[in-house]
mmCIF file of C-alpha atoms in Angstrom:
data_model
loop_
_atom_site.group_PDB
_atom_site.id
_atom_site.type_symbol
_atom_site.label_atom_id
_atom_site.label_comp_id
_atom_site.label_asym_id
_atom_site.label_seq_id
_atom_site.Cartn_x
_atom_site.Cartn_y
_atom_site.Cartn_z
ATOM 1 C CA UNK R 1 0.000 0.000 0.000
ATOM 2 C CA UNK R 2 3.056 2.574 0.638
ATOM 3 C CA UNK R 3 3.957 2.059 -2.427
ATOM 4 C CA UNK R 4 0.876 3.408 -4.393
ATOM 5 C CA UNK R 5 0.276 2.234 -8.133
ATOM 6 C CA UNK R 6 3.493 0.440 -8.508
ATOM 7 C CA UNK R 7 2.670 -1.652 -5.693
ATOM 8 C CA UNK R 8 -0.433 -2.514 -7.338
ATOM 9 C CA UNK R 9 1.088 -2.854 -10.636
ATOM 10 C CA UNK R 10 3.304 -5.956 -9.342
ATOM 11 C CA UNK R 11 0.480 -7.550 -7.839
ATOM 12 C CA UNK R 12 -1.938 -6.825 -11.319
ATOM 13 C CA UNK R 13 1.026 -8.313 -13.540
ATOM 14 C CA UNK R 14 1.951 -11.613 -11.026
ATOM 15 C CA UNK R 15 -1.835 -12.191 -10.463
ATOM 16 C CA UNK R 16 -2.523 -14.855 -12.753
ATOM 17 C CA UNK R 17 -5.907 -15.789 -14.834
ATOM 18 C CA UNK R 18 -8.661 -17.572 -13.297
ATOM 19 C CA UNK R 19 -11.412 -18.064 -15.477
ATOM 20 C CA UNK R 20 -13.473 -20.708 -13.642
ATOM 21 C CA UNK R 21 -13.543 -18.891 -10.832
ATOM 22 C CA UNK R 22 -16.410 -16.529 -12.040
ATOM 23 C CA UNK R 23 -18.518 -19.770 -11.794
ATOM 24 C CA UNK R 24 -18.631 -18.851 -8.067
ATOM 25 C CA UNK R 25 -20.751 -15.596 -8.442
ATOM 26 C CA UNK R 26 -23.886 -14.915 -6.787
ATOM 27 C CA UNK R 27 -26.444 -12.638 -8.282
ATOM 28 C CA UNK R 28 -29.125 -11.461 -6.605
ATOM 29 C CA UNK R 29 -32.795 -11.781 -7.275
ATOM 30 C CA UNK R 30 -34.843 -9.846 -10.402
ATOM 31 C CA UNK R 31 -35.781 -6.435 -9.235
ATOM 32 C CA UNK R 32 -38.475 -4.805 -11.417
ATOM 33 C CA UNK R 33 -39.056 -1.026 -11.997
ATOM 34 C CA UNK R 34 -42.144 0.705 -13.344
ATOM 35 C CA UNK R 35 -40.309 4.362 -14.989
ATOM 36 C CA UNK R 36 -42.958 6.423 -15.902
ATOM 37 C CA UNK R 37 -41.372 9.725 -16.158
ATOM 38 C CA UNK R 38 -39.483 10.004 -19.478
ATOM 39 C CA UNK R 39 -37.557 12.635 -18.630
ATOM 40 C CA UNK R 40 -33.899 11.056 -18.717
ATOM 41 C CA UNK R 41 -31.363 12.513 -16.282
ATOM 42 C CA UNK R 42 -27.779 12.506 -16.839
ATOM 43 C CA UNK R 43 -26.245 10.184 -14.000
ATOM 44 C CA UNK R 44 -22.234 10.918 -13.024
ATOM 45 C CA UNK R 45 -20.110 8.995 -10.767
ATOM 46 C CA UNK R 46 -17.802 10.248 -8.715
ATOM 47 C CA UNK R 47 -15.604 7.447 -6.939
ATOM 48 C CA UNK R 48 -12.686 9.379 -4.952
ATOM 49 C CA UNK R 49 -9.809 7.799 -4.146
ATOM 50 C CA UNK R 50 -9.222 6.991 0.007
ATOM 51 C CA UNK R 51 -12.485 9.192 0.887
ATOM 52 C CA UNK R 52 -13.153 7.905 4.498
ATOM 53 C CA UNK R 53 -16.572 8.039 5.955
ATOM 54 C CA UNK R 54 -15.013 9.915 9.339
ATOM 55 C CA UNK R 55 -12.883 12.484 7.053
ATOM 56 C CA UNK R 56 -16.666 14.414 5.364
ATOM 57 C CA UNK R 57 -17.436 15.646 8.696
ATOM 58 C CA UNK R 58 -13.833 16.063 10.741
ATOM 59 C CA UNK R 59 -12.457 19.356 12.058
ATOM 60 C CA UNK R 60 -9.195 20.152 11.851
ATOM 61 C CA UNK R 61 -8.165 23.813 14.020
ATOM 62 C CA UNK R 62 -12.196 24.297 13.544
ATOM 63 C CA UNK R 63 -11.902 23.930 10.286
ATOM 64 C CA UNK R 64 -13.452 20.887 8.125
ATOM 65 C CA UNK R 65 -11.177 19.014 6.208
ATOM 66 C CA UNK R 66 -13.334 18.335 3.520
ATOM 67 C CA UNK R 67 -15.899 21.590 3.282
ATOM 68 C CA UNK R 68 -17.899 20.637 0.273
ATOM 69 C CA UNK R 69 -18.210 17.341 1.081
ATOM 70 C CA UNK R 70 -19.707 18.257 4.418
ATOM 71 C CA UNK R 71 -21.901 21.051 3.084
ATOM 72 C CA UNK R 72 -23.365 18.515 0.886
ATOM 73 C CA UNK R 73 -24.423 16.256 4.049
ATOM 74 C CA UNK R 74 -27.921 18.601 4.549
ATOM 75 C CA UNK R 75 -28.189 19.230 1.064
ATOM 76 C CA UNK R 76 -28.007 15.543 -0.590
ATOM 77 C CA UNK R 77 -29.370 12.150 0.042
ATOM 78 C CA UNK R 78 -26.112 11.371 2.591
ATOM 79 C CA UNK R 79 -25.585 7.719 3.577
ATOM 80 C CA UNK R 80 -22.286 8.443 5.984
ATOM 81 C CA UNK R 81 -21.768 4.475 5.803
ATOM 82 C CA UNK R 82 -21.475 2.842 3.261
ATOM 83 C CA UNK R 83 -19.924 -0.686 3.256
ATOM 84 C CA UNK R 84 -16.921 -1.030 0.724
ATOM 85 C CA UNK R 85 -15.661 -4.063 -1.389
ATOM 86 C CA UNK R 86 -11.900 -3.836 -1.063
ATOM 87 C CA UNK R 87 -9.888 -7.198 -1.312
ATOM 88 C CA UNK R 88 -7.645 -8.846 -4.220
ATOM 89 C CA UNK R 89 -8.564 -6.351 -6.744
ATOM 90 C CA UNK R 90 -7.657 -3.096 -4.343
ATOM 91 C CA UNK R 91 -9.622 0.221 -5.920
ATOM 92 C CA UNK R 92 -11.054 -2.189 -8.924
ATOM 93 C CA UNK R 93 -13.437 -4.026 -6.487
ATOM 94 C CA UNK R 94 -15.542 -0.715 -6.018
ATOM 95 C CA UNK R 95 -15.655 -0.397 -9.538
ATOM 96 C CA UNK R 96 -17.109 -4.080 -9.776
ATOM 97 C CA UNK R 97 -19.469 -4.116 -7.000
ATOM 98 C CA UNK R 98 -21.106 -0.491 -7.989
ATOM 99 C CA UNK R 99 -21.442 -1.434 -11.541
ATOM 100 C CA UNK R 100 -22.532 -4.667 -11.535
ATOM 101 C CA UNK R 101 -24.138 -5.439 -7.742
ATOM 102 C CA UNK R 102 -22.455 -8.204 -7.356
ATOM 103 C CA UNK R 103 -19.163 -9.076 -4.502
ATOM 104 C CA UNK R 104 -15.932 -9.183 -6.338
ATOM 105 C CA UNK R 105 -13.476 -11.841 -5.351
ATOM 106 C CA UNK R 106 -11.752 -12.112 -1.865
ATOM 107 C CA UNK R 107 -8.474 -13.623 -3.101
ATOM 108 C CA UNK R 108 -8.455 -12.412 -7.171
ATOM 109 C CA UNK R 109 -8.715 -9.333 -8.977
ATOM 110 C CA UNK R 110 -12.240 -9.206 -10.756
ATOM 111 C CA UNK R 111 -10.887 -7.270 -13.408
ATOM 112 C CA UNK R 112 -8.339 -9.602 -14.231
ATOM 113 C CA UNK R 113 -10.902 -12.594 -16.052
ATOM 114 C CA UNK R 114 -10.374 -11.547 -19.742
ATOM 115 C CA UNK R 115 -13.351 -13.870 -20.682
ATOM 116 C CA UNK R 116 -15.747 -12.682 -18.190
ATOM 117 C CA UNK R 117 -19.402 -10.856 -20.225
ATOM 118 C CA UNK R 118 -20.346 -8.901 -17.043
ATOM 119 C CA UNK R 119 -23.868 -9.937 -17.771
ATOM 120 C CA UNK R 120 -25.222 -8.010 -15.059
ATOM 121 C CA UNK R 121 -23.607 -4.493 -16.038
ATOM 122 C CA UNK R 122 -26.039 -1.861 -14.961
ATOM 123 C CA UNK R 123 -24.177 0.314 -17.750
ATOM 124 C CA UNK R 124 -25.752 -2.541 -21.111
ATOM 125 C CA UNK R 125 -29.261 -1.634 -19.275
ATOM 126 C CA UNK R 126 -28.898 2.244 -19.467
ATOM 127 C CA UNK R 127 -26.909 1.597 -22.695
ATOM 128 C CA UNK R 128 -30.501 -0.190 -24.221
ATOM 129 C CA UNK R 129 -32.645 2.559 -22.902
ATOM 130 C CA UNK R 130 -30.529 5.890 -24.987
ATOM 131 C CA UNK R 131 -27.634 6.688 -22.774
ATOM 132 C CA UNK R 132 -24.159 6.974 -23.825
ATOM 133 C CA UNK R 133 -21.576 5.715 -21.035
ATOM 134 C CA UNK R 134 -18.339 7.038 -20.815
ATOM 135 C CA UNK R 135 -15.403 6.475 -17.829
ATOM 136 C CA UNK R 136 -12.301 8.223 -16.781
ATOM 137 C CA UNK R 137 -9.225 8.292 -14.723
ATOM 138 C CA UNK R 138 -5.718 9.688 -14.632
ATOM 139 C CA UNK R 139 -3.598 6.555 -14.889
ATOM 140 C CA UNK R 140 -3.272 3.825 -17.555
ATOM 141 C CA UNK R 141 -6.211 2.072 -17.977
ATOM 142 C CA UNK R 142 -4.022 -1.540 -18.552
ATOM 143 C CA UNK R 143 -4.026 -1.549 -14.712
ATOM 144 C CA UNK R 144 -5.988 -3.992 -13.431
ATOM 145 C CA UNK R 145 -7.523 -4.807 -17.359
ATOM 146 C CA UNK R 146 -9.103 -1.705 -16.852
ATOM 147 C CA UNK R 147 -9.559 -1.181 -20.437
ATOM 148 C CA UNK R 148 -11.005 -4.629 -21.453
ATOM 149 C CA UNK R 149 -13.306 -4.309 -18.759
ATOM 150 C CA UNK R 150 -14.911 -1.050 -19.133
ATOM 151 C CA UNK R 151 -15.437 -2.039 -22.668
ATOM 152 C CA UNK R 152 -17.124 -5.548 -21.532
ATOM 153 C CA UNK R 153 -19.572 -4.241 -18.870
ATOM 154 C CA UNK R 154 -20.702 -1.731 -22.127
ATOM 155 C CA UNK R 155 -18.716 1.497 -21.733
ATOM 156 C CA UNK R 156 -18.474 3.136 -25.037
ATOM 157 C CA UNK R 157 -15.241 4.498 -24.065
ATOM 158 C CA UNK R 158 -12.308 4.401 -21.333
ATOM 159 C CA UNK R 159 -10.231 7.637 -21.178
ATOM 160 C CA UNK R 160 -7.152 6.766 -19.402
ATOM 161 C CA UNK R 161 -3.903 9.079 -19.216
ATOM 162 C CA UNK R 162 -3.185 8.135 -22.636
ATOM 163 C CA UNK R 163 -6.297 8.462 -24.281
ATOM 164 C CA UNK R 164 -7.046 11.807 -22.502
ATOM 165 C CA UNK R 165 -3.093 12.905 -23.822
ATOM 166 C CA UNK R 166 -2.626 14.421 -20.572
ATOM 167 C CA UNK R 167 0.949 14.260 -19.046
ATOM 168 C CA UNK R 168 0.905 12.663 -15.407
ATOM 169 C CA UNK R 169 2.685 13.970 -12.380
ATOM 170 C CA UNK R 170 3.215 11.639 -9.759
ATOM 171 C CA UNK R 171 0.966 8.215 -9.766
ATOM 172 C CA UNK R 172 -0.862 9.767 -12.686
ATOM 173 C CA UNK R 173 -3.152 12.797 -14.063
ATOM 174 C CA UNK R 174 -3.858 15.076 -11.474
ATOM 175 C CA UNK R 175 -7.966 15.332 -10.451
ATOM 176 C CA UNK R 176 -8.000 18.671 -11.841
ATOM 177 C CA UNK R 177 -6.900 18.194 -14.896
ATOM 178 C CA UNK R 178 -8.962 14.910 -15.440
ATOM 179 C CA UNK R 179 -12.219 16.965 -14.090
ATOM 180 C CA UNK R 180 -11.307 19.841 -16.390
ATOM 181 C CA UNK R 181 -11.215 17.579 -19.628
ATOM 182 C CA UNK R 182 -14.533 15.765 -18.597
ATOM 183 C CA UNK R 183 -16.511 19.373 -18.267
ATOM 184 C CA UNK R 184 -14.600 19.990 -21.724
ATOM 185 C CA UNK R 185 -15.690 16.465 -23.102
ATOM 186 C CA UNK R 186 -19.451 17.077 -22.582
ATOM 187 C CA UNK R 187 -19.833 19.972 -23.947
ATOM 188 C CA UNK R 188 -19.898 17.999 -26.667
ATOM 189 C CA UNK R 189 -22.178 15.008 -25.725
ATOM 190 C CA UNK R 190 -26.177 14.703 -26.297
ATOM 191 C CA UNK R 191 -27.876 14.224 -23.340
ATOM 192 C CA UNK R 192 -29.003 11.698 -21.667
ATOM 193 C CA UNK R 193 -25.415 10.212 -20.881
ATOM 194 C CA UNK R 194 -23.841 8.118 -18.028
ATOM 195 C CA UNK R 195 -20.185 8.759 -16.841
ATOM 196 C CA UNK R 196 -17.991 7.670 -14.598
ATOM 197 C CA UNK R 197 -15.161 9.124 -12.963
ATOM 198 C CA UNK R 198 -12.303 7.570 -11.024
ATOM 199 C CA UNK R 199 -10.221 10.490 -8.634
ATOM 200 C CA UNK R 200 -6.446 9.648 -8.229
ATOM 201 C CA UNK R 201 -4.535 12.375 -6.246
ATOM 202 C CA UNK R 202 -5.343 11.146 -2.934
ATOM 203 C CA UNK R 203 -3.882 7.567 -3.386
ATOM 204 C CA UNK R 204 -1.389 6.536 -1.027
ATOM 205 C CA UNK R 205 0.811 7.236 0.161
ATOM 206 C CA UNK R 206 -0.698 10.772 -0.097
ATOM 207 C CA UNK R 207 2.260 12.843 -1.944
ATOM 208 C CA UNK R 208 0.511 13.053 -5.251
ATOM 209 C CA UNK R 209 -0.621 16.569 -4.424
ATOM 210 C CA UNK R 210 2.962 18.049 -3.460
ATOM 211 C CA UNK R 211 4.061 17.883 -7.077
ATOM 212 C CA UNK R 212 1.174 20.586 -8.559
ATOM 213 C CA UNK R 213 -0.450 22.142 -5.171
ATOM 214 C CA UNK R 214 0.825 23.712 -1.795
ATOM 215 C CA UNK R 215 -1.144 22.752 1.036
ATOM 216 C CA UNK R 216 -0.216 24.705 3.657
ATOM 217 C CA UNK R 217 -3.125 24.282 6.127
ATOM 218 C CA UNK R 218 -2.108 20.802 7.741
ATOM 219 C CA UNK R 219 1.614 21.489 8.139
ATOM 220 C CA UNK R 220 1.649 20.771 12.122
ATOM 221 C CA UNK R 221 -0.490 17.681 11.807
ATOM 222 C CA UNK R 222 1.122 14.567 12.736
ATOM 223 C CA UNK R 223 1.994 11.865 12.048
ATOM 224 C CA UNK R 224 3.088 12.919 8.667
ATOM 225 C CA UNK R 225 1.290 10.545 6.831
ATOM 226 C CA UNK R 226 -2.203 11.719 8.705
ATOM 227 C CA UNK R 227 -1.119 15.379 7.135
ATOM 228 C CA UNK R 228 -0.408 14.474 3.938
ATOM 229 C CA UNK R 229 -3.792 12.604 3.669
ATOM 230 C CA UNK R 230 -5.947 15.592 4.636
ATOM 231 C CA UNK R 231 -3.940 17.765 2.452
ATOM 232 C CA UNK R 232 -4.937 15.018 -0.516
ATOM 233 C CA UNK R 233 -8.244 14.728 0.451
ATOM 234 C CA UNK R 234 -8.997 18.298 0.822
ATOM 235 C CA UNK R 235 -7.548 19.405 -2.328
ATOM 236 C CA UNK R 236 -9.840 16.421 -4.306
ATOM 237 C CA UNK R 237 -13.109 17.715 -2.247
ATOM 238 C CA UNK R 238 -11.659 21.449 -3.909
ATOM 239 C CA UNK R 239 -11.863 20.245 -7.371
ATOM 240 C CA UNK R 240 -14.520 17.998 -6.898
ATOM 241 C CA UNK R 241 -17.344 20.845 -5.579
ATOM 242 C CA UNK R 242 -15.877 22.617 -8.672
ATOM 243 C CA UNK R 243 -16.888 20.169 -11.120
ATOM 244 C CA UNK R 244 -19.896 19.587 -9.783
ATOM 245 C CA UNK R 245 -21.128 23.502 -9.606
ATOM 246 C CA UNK R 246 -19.769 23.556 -13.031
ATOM 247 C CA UNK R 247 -21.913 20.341 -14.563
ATOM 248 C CA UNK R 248 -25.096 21.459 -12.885
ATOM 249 C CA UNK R 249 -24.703 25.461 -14.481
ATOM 250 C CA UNK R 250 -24.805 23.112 -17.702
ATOM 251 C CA UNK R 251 -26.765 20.283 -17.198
ATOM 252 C CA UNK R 252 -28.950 21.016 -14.252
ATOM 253 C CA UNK R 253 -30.903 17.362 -14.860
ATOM 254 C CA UNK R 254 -28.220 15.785 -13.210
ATOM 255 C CA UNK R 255 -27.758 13.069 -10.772
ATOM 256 C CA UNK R 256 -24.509 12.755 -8.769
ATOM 257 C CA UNK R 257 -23.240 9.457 -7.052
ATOM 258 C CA UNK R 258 -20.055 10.217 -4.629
ATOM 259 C CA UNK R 259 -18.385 7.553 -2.640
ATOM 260 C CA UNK R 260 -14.919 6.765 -1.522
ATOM 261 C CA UNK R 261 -13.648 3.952 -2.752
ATOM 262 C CA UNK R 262 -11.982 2.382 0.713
ATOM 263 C CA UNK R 263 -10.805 4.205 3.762
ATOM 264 C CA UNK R 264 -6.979 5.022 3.890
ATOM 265 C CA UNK R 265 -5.777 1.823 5.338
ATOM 266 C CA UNK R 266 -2.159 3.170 5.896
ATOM 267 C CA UNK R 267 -3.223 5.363 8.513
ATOM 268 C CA UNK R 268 -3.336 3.251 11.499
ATOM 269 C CA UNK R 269 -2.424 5.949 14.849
ATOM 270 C CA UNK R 270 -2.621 9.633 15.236
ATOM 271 C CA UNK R 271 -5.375 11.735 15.541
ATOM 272 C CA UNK R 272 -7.637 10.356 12.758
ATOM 273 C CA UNK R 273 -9.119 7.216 12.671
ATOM 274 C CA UNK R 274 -10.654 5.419 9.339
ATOM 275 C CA UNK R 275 -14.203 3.684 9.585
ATOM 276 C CA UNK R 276 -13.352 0.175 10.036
ATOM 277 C CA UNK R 277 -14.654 -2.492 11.819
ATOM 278 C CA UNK R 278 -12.142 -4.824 12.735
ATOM 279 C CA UNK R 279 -14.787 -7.321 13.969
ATOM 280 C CA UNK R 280 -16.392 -7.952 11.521
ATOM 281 C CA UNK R 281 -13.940 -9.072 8.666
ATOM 282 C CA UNK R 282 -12.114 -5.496 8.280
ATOM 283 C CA UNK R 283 -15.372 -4.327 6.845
ATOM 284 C CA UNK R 284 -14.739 -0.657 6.161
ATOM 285 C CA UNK R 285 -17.067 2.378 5.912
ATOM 286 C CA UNK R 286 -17.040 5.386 3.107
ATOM 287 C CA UNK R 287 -19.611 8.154 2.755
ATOM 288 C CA UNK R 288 -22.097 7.842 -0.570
ATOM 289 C CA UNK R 289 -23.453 11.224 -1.004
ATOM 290 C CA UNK R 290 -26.031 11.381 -4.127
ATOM 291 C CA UNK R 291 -27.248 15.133 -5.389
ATOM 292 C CA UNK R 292 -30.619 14.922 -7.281
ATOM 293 C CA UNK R 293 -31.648 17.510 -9.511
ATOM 294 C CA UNK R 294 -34.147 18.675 -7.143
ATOM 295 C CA UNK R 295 -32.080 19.146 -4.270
ATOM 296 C CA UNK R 296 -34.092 16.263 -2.320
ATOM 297 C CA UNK R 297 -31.949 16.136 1.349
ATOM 298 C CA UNK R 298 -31.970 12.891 3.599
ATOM 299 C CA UNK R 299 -29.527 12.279 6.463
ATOM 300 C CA UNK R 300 -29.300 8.583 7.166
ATOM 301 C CA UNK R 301 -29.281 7.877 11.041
ATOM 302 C CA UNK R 302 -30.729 4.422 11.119
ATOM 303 C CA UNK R 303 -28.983 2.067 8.310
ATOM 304 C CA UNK R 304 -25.752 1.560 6.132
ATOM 305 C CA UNK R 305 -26.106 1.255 2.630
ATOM 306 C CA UNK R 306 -23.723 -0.377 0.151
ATOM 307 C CA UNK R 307 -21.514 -0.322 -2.694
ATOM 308 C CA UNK R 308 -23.813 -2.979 -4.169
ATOM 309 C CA UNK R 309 -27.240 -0.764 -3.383
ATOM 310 C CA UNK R 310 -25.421 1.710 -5.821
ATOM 311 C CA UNK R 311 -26.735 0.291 -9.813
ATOM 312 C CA UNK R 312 -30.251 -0.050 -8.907
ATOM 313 C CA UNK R 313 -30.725 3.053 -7.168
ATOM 314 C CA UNK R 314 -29.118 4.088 -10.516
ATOM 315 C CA UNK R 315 -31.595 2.350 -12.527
ATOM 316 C CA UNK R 316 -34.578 3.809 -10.100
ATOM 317 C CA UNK R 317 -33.371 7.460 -10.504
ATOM 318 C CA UNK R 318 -33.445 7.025 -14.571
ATOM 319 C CA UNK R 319 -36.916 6.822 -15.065
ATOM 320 C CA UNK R 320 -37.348 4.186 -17.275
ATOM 321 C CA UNK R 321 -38.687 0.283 -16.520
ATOM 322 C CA UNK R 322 -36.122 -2.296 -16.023
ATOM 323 C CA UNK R 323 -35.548 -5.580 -14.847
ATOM 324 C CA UNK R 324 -32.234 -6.450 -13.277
ATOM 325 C CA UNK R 325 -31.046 -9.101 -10.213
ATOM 326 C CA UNK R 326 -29.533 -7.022 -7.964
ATOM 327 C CA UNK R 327 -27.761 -8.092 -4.126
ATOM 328 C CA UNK R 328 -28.510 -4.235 -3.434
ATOM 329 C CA UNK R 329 -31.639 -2.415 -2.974
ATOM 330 C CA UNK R 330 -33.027 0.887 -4.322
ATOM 331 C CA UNK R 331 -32.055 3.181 -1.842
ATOM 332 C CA UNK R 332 -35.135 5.651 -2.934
ATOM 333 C CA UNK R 333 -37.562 2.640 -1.632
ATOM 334 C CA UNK R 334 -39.608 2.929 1.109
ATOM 335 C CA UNK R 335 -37.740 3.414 4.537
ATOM 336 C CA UNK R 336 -36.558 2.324 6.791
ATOM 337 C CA UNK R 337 -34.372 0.012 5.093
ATOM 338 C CA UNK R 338 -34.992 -3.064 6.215
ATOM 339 C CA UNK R 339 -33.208 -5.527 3.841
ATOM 340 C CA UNK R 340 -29.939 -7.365 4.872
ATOM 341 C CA UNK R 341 -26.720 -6.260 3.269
ATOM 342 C CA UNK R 342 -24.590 -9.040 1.829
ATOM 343 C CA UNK R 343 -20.724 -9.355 2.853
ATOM 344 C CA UNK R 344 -18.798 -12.406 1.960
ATOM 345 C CA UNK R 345 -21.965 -14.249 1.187
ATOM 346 C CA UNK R 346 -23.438 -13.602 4.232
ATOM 347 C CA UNK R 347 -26.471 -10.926 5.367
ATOM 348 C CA UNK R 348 -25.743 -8.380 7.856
ATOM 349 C CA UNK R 349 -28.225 -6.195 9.453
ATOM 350 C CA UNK R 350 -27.996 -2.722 8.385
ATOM 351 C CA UNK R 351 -28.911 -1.034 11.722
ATOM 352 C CA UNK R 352 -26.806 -2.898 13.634
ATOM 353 C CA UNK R 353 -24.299 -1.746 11.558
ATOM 354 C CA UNK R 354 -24.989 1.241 11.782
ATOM 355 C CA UNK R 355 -25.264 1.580 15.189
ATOM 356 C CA UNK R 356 -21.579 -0.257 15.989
ATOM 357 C CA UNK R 357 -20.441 2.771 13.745
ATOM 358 C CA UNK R 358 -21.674 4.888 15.698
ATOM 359 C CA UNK R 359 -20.526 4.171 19.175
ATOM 360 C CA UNK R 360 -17.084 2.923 17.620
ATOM 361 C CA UNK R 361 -16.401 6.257 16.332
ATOM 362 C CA UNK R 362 -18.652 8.673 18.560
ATOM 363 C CA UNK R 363 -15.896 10.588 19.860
ATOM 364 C CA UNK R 364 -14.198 11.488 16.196
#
């Protein structure tokens, strides 16, 4: 992990093939939606790199650490749990489970089965009903098969580093200057259109920022690596409340999906602590925050939701009718939410969850 994307690129190039072991997957039973509304929003993901479910709403010398993020807490639909899928496949399982609502491998990289049809994309359903999908991120997209996989689960395109012709600094493209060719990329697209965006500059070991940005508010934090992370994180919540302000000037029929991809699990002491429950099989906590176009507000105080709750809520919020098997649930349905949430096979109750969260972490 201290050792960023090379330390992932060793692992993605000695990790080898295992076709038959996507014989093990579990989908989830047919959930049926009735769209009546016709009017198609646009749907954006946001998935930022290391965003912690403790860091949206921490102080630092009075100060939050993440001010747009935490603004957004009374003005979105804010889940401040949200279960993440990280094991073999590192950032690449979030990308599995949110797409497809299913669990990605414990001991093999998803992304790595070249053969595999992703049957269950949630991006071939909004694909048949008009919308384009596009995804981006700021390092090569041969990382973890990237490429090959975007393109199987129904992606028109993947804009990687190389595609985008953007020079990296660091691990890869800084989030500005992937966010700023997006908002240039769809000025050119017909609406309705689905796009996904993967942030980079807050990766581990947290020193991706130093080579473009000062950050001069967290230079008496310690340990270091605790400062360089809210430095990270604070400069992606920056660019990301600009994008976002930016998009919705344009396209105001707009639905946004934020989430962190895992907690930084490199900081283990100092004055920060990342949601994990140790427990319960390391299961660790992010924040999904989703912005509707008419500025609908929920705080979530009961339940956690789920990475794999994410492509049907998806598939609720675009209007049309659907059928799709899904291990997640809408998270627009009818409260409270009462349905298990599935880790490593097994159901979990999303209250009680909840509620260990809460008293774990009550004095953050």
């Amino acid at each position: 992990a201290r050792y960023g994307i090379i330390g992932h690129n060793f692992i993605d190039l000695l990790t080898p093939s295992k076709e038959n072991i996507f014989d093990q997957i579990k989908y989830g039973p047919k959930v049926i939606g009735s769209g009546t509304s016709g009017d198609k929003p646009n749907i954006i993901l946001i998935q930022i790199e290391s965003l912690d479910s403790n860091i949206v709403n921490y102080r630092y010398n009075g100060e939050y650490v993440t001010p747009f993020l935490h603004n957004l807490t009374t003005k979105s639909i804010y889940f401040p749990f949200t279960l993440s899928y990280h094991r073999m496949g590192g950032t690449s399982d979030c990308e599995i489970a949110v797409n497809n609502s299913i669990e990605p491998f414990v001991d093999f990289p998803f992304m790595k089965g070249e053969k595999y049809a992703y049957p269950n994309s949630v991006v071939k359903v909004l694909k048949s009903n008009g919308y384009s999908a596009e995804a981006f991120h700021g390092n090569t997209g041969h990382l973890f098969n990237r490429i090959s996989a975007y393109t199987a689960m129904g992606y028109d395109n993947f804009f990687d580093s190389a595609r985008m012709k953007l020079p990296t600094k660091g691990w890869g493209v800084p989030d500005h200057e992937v966010m700023d060719y997006v908002e240039k990329h769809l000025k050119e697209k017909r609406t309705p259109f689905f796009v996904s965006i993967i942030t980079l500059t807050s990766h581990e070991p947290f020193r991706n920022m130093e080579h473009f940005v000062p950050e001069k508010r967290f230079y008496e934090v310690t340990p270091y690596l605790t400062r360089d992370y809210f430095a990270s994180i604070a400069y992606t919540d920056r660019v990301v409340g600009e994008f976002i302000t930016h998009i919705q000037n344009k396209y105001p029929n707009t639905y946004f999906f934020l989430y962190g991809d895992h907690t930084p699990y490199v900081i283990n002491d100092g004055p920060f602590r990342r949601s994990v429950l140790p427990n319960k099989e390391q299961m660790e906590m992010v924040p999904l925050l989703i912005i509707s176009p008419d500025g609908r507000s929920r705080y979530e105080h009961d339940a956690i939701a789920s990475y794999l709750d994410i492509a049907p809520t998806i598939l609720h919020v675009a209007g049309f009718s659907y059928s799709y098997k899904a291990l997640g649930v809408n998270l627009f349905s009818k409260l409270p939410l009462q349905q298990p949430v599935i880790f490593n096979g097994q159901p979990y109750n999303r209250s009680e969850l909840y509620r260990e969260m809460t008293e774990t972490f009550n004095d953050q």
